[in-house]
Amino acid sequence: MVYIGGQDKPADATPGECPFCAVPARSDEDGLVVARGEHAYVVLNLYPYNAGHLLVCPYRHVADYTDLTSDEVVEVAELTRTAMTVVRAVSAPHGFNLGMNQGAVAGAGIAAHLHQHVVPRWAGDANFLPVVGRTKALPQLLSQTRELFAAAWPGTHAAPTTSTEDDPC
C-alpha cells in the first residue's frame, strides 16, 4: 500500500530521482542486487508481485526499449535468461511472467527507467489475501531471497558488492 500510495515513487523522471539509477551505487546487500553485468543488473523488486520477483535494469537511464543499444538489449536478454535459470534452481517455480510495461498508461510504476520483470509463478499462488486483505504474503525476507539468488548466480562469487564506477546515469 505504501507503493500504491506513491510514498516511494520518484518525484520526477530525472536520473537524480530514479531508484534504478541509485541502486547500482549501493552495496549488493543494501540495494538487493543479485547480479551485475557490464550494461545491466538484476535486483529484487521492493514491491514484488510474487516471492522472488526480479527486475533486470540497464544502468543507463532510458525509458523505451527501442532506445537501448544493441549491447544493452543482448545483456538484458541474457540476464533475464540467467535469472530464470537461477530462480528455477533456488525456488522451483512452475512458470514465469516476463515483461516490460512501457509508459505509465501501460502500468509502469517507474516509466522513466526501463526494467524487465521476471516473476516466478506457482500453481495456486493466488489466494484470498490479495483480494480480501489487499496484500500478498511472501515466505521469505527480501534480503534472504537476494542472498540465495546471488549465491546461485553463475560466475559471480568474486564480483564486487559495491560499484566504484562513476554514476552510469
PDB file of N, CA, C and O in Angstrom, residues 74-121:
ATOM      1  N   VAL A  74      21.092  -7.193 -25.682  1.00  0.00           N
ATOM      2  CA  VAL A  74      21.656  -8.539 -25.513  1.00  0.00           C
ATOM      3  C   VAL A  74      21.848  -8.856 -24.038  1.00  0.00           C
ATOM      4  O   VAL A  74      21.478  -9.936 -23.563  1.00  0.00           O
ATOM      5  N   GLU A  75      22.393  -7.913 -23.288  1.00  0.00           N
ATOM      6  CA  GLU A  75      22.648  -8.208 -21.878  1.00  0.00           C
ATOM      7  C   GLU A  75      21.363  -8.309 -21.063  1.00  0.00           C
ATOM      8  O   GLU A  75      21.251  -9.176 -20.188  1.00  0.00           O
ATOM      9  N   VAL A  76      20.374  -7.469 -21.327  1.00  0.00           N
ATOM     10  CA  VAL A  76      19.080  -7.593 -20.633  1.00  0.00           C
ATOM     11  C   VAL A  76      18.486  -8.971 -20.920  1.00  0.00           C
ATOM     12  O   VAL A  76      17.985  -9.639 -20.011  1.00  0.00           O
ATOM     13  N   ALA A  77      18.570  -9.417 -22.166  1.00  0.00           N
ATOM     14  CA  ALA A  77      18.047 -10.745 -22.530  1.00  0.00           C
ATOM     15  C   ALA A  77      18.832 -11.856 -21.828  1.00  0.00           C
ATOM     16  O   ALA A  77      18.233 -12.803 -21.283  1.00  0.00           O
ATOM     17  N   GLU A  78      20.146 -11.768 -21.830  1.00  0.00           N
ATOM     18  CA  GLU A  78      20.972 -12.802 -21.186  1.00  0.00           C
ATOM     19  C   GLU A  78      20.743 -12.835 -19.676  1.00  0.00           C
ATOM     20  O   GLU A  78      20.647 -13.913 -19.087  1.00  0.00           O
ATOM     21  N   LEU A  79      20.667 -11.667 -19.051  1.00  0.00           N
ATOM     22  CA  LEU A  79      20.415 -11.633 -17.603  1.00  0.00           C
ATOM     23  C   LEU A  79      19.029 -12.163 -17.267  1.00  0.00           C
ATOM     24  O   LEU A  79      18.848 -12.831 -16.246  1.00  0.00           O
ATOM     25  N   THR A  80      18.060 -11.903 -18.129  1.00  0.00           N
ATOM     26  CA  THR A  80      16.704 -12.439 -17.921  1.00  0.00           C
ATOM     27  C   THR A  80      16.737 -13.955 -17.991  1.00  0.00           C
ATOM     28  O   THR A  80      16.154 -14.646 -17.139  1.00  0.00           O
ATOM     29  N   ARG A  81      17.428 -14.480 -18.981  1.00  0.00           N
ATOM     30  CA  ARG A  81      17.525 -15.934 -19.133  1.00  0.00           C
ATOM     31  C   ARG A  81      18.234 -16.563 -17.933  1.00  0.00           C
ATOM     32  O   ARG A  81      17.786 -17.582 -17.394  1.00  0.00           O
ATOM     33  N   THR A  82      19.327 -15.945 -17.493  1.00  0.00           N
ATOM     34  CA  THR A  82      20.055 -16.477 -16.336  1.00  0.00           C
ATOM     35  C   THR A  82      19.205 -16.362 -15.076  1.00  0.00           C
ATOM     36  O   THR A  82      19.203 -17.267 -14.236  1.00  0.00           O
ATOM     37  N   ALA A  83      18.468 -15.265 -14.944  1.00  0.00           N
ATOM     38  CA  ALA A  83      17.586 -15.100 -13.780  1.00  0.00           C
ATOM     39  C   ALA A  83      16.585 -16.245 -13.700  1.00  0.00           C
ATOM     40  O   ALA A  83      16.345 -16.800 -12.618  1.00  0.00           O
ATOM     41  N   MET A  84      15.994 -16.604 -14.825  1.00  0.00           N
ATOM     42  CA  MET A  84      15.044 -17.718 -14.835  1.00  0.00           C
ATOM     43  C   MET A  84      15.722 -19.014 -14.395  1.00  0.00           C
ATOM     44  O   MET A  84      15.156 -19.779 -13.602  1.00  0.00           O
ATOM     45  N   THR A  85      16.921 -19.254 -14.874  1.00  0.00           N
ATOM     46  CA  THR A  85      17.660 -20.466 -14.514  1.00  0.00           C
ATOM     47  C   THR A  85      17.950 -20.501 -13.016  1.00  0.00           C
ATOM     48  O   THR A  85      17.767 -21.526 -12.355  1.00  0.00           O
ATOM     49  N   VAL A  86      18.393 -19.366 -12.471  1.00  0.00           N
ATOM     50  CA  VAL A  86      18.718 -19.285 -11.048  1.00  0.00           C
ATOM     51  C   VAL A  86      17.466 -19.456 -10.195  1.00  0.00           C
ATOM     52  O   VAL A  86      17.464 -20.214  -9.219  1.00  0.00           O
ATOM     53  N   VAL A  87      16.396 -18.760 -10.548  1.00  0.00           N
ATOM     54  CA  VAL A  87      15.160 -18.873  -9.763  1.00  0.00           C
ATOM     55  C   VAL A  87      14.636 -20.305  -9.801  1.00  0.00           C
ATOM     56  O   VAL A  87      14.181 -20.835  -8.779  1.00  0.00           O
ATOM     57  N   ARG A  88      14.723 -20.949 -10.952  1.00  0.00           N
ATOM     58  CA  ARG A  88      14.306 -22.369 -11.033  1.00  0.00           C
ATOM     59  C   ARG A  88      15.126 -23.231 -10.082  1.00  0.00           C
ATOM     60  O   ARG A  88      14.587 -24.096  -9.389  1.00  0.00           O
ATOM     61  N   ALA A  89      16.457 -23.008 -10.045  1.00  0.00           N
ATOM     62  CA  ALA A  89      17.327 -23.821  -9.193  1.00  0.00           C
ATOM     63  C   ALA A  89      17.066 -23.573  -7.714  1.00  0.00           C
ATOM     64  O   ALA A  89      17.129 -24.497  -6.907  1.00  0.00           O
ATOM     65  N   VAL A  90      16.756 -22.335  -7.343  1.00  0.00           N
ATOM     66  CA  VAL A  90      16.592 -21.981  -5.936  1.00  0.00           C
ATOM     67  C   VAL A  90      15.161 -22.200  -5.444  1.00  0.00           C
ATOM     68  O   VAL A  90      14.945 -22.689  -4.341  1.00  0.00           O
ATOM     69  N   SER A  91      14.171 -21.843  -6.271  1.00  0.00           N
ATOM     70  CA  SER A  91      12.790 -21.792  -5.796  1.00  0.00           C
ATOM     71  C   SER A  91      11.821 -22.743  -6.484  1.00  0.00           C
ATOM     72  O   SER A  91      10.676 -22.845  -6.052  1.00  0.00           O
ATOM     73  N   ALA A  92      12.235 -23.387  -7.550  1.00  0.00           N
ATOM     74  CA  ALA A  92      11.418 -24.368  -8.274  1.00  0.00           C
ATOM     75  C   ALA A  92      10.015 -23.867  -8.644  1.00  0.00           C
ATOM     76  O   ALA A  92       9.024 -24.529  -8.365  1.00  0.00           O
ATOM     77  N   PRO A  93       9.911 -22.692  -9.289  1.00  0.00           N
ATOM     78  CA  PRO A  93       8.584 -22.241  -9.717  1.00  0.00           C
ATOM     79  C   PRO A  93       8.045 -23.115 -10.839  1.00  0.00           C
ATOM     80  O   PRO A  93       8.812 -23.808 -11.522  1.00  0.00           O
ATOM     81  N   HIS A  94       6.748 -23.055 -11.049  1.00  0.00           N
ATOM     82  CA  HIS A  94       6.112 -23.828 -12.115  1.00  0.00           C
ATOM     83  C   HIS A  94       6.114 -23.072 -13.438  1.00  0.00           C
ATOM     84  O   HIS A  94       5.881 -23.655 -14.488  1.00  0.00           O
ATOM     85  N   GLY A  95       6.350 -21.768 -13.393  1.00  0.00           N
ATOM     86  CA  GLY A  95       6.366 -20.941 -14.598  1.00  0.00           C
ATOM     87  C   GLY A  95       6.822 -19.538 -14.269  1.00  0.00           C
ATOM     88  O   GLY A  95       7.232 -19.248 -13.138  1.00  0.00           O
ATOM     89  N   PHE A  96       6.763 -18.638 -15.255  1.00  0.00           N
ATOM     90  CA  PHE A  96       7.190 -17.250 -15.090  1.00  0.00           C
ATOM     91  C   PHE A  96       6.274 -16.320 -15.859  1.00  0.00           C
ATOM     92  O   PHE A  96       5.720 -16.699 -16.896  1.00  0.00           O
ATOM     93  N   ASN A  97       6.161 -15.105 -15.368  1.00  0.00           N
ATOM     94  CA  ASN A  97       5.668 -13.985 -16.159  1.00  0.00           C
ATOM     95  C   ASN A  97       6.883 -13.121 -16.432  1.00  0.00           C
ATOM     96  O   ASN A  97       7.627 -12.783 -15.503  1.00  0.00           O
ATOM     97  N   LEU A  98       7.108 -12.786 -17.702  1.00  0.00           N
ATOM     98  CA  LEU A  98       8.181 -11.879 -18.097  1.00  0.00           C
ATOM     99  C   LEU A  98       7.548 -10.690 -18.786  1.00  0.00           C
ATOM    100  O   LEU A  98       6.594 -10.861 -19.556  1.00  0.00           O
ATOM    101  N   GLY A  99       8.072  -9.492 -18.547  1.00  0.00           N
ATOM    102  CA  GLY A  99       7.520  -8.371 -19.285  1.00  0.00           C
ATOM    103  C   GLY A  99       8.066  -7.027 -18.897  1.00  0.00           C
ATOM    104  O   GLY A  99       8.697  -6.854 -17.858  1.00  0.00           O
ATOM    105  N   MET A 100       7.806  -6.077 -19.801  1.00  0.00           N
ATOM    106  CA  MET A 100       8.159  -4.668 -19.594  1.00  0.00           C
ATOM    107  C   MET A 100       6.900  -3.849 -19.806  1.00  0.00           C
ATOM    108  O   MET A 100       6.214  -4.016 -20.814  1.00  0.00           O
ATOM    109  N   ASN A 101       6.608  -2.969 -18.878  1.00  0.00           N
ATOM    110  CA  ASN A 101       5.496  -2.043 -19.025  1.00  0.00           C
ATOM    111  C   ASN A 101       6.073  -0.740 -19.568  1.00  0.00           C
ATOM    112  O   ASN A 101       6.821  -0.061 -18.877  1.00  0.00           O
ATOM    113  N   GLN A 102       5.764  -0.430 -20.788  1.00  0.00           N
ATOM    114  CA  GLN A 102       6.318   0.747 -21.454  1.00  0.00           C
ATOM    115  C   GLN A 102       5.357   1.919 -21.334  1.00  0.00           C
ATOM    116  O   GLN A 102       4.343   1.977 -22.036  1.00  0.00           O
ATOM    117  N   GLY A 103       5.664   2.847 -20.411  1.00  0.00           N
ATOM    118  CA  GLY A 103       4.833   4.021 -20.181  1.00  0.00           C
ATOM    119  C   GLY A 103       3.893   3.830 -19.003  1.00  0.00           C
ATOM    120  O   GLY A 103       3.495   2.703 -18.690  1.00  0.00           O
ATOM    121  N   ALA A 104       3.552   4.931 -18.358  1.00  0.00           N
ATOM    122  CA  ALA A 104       2.666   4.885 -17.190  1.00  0.00           C
ATOM    123  C   ALA A 104       1.310   4.293 -17.543  1.00  0.00           C
ATOM    124  O   ALA A 104       0.734   3.526 -16.772  1.00  0.00           O
ATOM    125  N   VAL A 105       0.793   4.611 -18.730  1.00  0.00           N
ATOM    126  CA  VAL A 105      -0.517   4.113 -19.144  1.00  0.00           C
ATOM    127  C   VAL A 105      -0.509   2.587 -19.304  1.00  0.00           C
ATOM    128  O   VAL A 105      -1.532   1.939 -19.189  1.00  0.00           O
ATOM    129  N   ALA A 106       0.673   2.017 -19.522  1.00  0.00           N
ATOM    130  CA  ALA A 106       0.813   0.568 -19.671  1.00  0.00           C
ATOM    131  C   ALA A 106       1.105  -0.118 -18.341  1.00  0.00           C
ATOM    132  O   ALA A 106       1.315  -1.329 -18.303  1.00  0.00           O
ATOM    133  N   GLY A 107       1.157   0.649 -17.269  1.00  0.00           N
ATOM    134  CA  GLY A 107       1.355   0.057 -15.955  1.00  0.00           C
ATOM    135  C   GLY A 107       2.738   0.222 -15.365  1.00  0.00           C
ATOM    136  O   GLY A 107       3.021  -0.318 -14.301  1.00  0.00           O
ATOM    137  N   ALA A 108       3.620   0.968 -16.021  1.00  0.00           N
ATOM    138  CA  ALA A 108       4.967   1.160 -15.478  1.00  0.00           C
ATOM    139  C   ALA A 108       4.902   2.062 -14.254  1.00  0.00           C
ATOM    140  O   ALA A 108       4.472   3.211 -14.351  1.00  0.00           O
ATOM    141  N   GLY A 109       5.316   1.539 -13.110  1.00  0.00           N
ATOM    142  CA  GLY A 109       5.358   2.340 -11.895  1.00  0.00           C
ATOM    143  C   GLY A 109       6.454   3.383 -11.955  1.00  0.00           C
ATOM    144  O   GLY A 109       6.316   4.475 -11.429  1.00  0.00           O
ATOM    145  N   ILE A 110       7.562   3.041 -12.581  1.00  0.00           N
ATOM    146  CA  ILE A 110       8.668   3.972 -12.819  1.00  0.00           C
ATOM    147  C   ILE A 110       8.924   3.923 -14.317  1.00  0.00           C
ATOM    148  O   ILE A 110       9.719   3.115 -14.811  1.00  0.00           O
ATOM    149  N   ALA A 111       8.221   4.754 -15.046  1.00  0.00           N
ATOM    150  CA  ALA A 111       8.247   4.712 -16.511  1.00  0.00           C
ATOM    151  C   ALA A 111       9.522   5.285 -17.103  1.00  0.00           C
ATOM    152  O   ALA A 111       9.870   4.966 -18.241  1.00  0.00           O
ATOM    153  N   ALA A 112      10.258   6.102 -16.369  1.00  0.00           N
ATOM    154  CA  ALA A 112      11.429   6.785 -16.915  1.00  0.00           C
ATOM    155  C   ALA A 112      12.653   5.880 -17.048  1.00  0.00           C
ATOM    156  O   ALA A 112      13.601   6.236 -17.736  1.00  0.00           O
ATOM    157  N   HIS A 113      12.643   4.724 -16.392  1.00  0.00           N
ATOM    158  CA  HIS A 113      13.803   3.816 -16.456  1.00  0.00           C
ATOM    159  C   HIS A 113      13.293   2.408 -16.749  1.00  0.00           C
ATOM    160  O   HIS A 113      12.649   1.777 -15.904  1.00  0.00           O
ATOM    161  N   LEU A 114      13.592   1.953 -17.932  1.00  0.00           N
ATOM    162  CA  LEU A 114      13.151   0.636 -18.393  1.00  0.00           C
ATOM    163  C   LEU A 114      13.581  -0.457 -17.415  1.00  0.00           C
ATOM    164  O   LEU A 114      14.686  -0.396 -16.867  1.00  0.00           O
ATOM    165  N   HIS A 115      12.724  -1.422 -17.210  1.00  0.00           N
ATOM    166  CA  HIS A 115      13.065  -2.583 -16.396  1.00  0.00           C
ATOM    167  C   HIS A 115      12.209  -3.775 -16.830  1.00  0.00           C
ATOM    168  O   HIS A 115      11.037  -3.636 -17.101  1.00  0.00           O
ATOM    169  N   GLN A 116      12.858  -4.917 -16.911  1.00  0.00           N
ATOM    170  CA  GLN A 116      12.209  -6.173 -17.302  1.00  0.00           C
ATOM    171  C   GLN A 116      11.819  -6.926 -16.037  1.00  0.00           C
ATOM    172  O   GLN A 116      12.658  -7.159 -15.168  1.00  0.00           O
ATOM    173  N   HIS A 117      10.550  -7.292 -15.913  1.00  0.00           N
ATOM    174  CA  HIS A 117      10.074  -8.080 -14.777  1.00  0.00           C
ATOM    175  C   HIS A 117      10.295  -9.566 -15.046  1.00  0.00           C
ATOM    176  O   HIS A 117      10.008 -10.055 -16.134  1.00  0.00           O
ATOM    177  N   VAL A 118      10.791 -10.264 -14.034  1.00  0.00           N
ATOM    178  CA  VAL A 118      10.915 -11.721 -14.047  1.00  0.00           C
ATOM    179  C   VAL A 118      10.174 -12.193 -12.798  1.00  0.00           C
ATOM    180  O   VAL A 118      10.683 -12.077 -11.685  1.00  0.00           O
ATOM    181  N   VAL A 119       8.946 -12.681 -13.005  1.00  0.00           N
ATOM    182  CA  VAL A 119       8.075 -13.024 -11.881  1.00  0.00           C
ATOM    183  C   VAL A 119       7.847 -14.534 -11.853  1.00  0.00           C
ATOM    184  O   VAL A 119       7.188 -15.086 -12.740  1.00  0.00           O
ATOM    185  N   PRO A 120       8.408 -15.224 -10.847  1.00  0.00           N
ATOM    186  CA  PRO A 120       8.153 -16.657 -10.725  1.00  0.00           C
ATOM    187  C   PRO A 120       6.694 -16.916 -10.336  1.00  0.00           C
ATOM    188  O   PRO A 120       6.100 -16.136  -9.587  1.00  0.00           O
ATOM    189  N   ARG A 121       6.142 -18.002 -10.860  1.00  0.00           N
ATOM    190  CA  ARG A 121       4.745 -18.350 -10.584  1.00  0.00           C
ATOM    191  C   ARG A 121       4.654 -19.818 -10.172  1.00  0.00           C
ATOM    192  O   ARG A 121       5.395 -20.662 -10.656  1.00  0.00           O
TER     193      ARG A 121
END
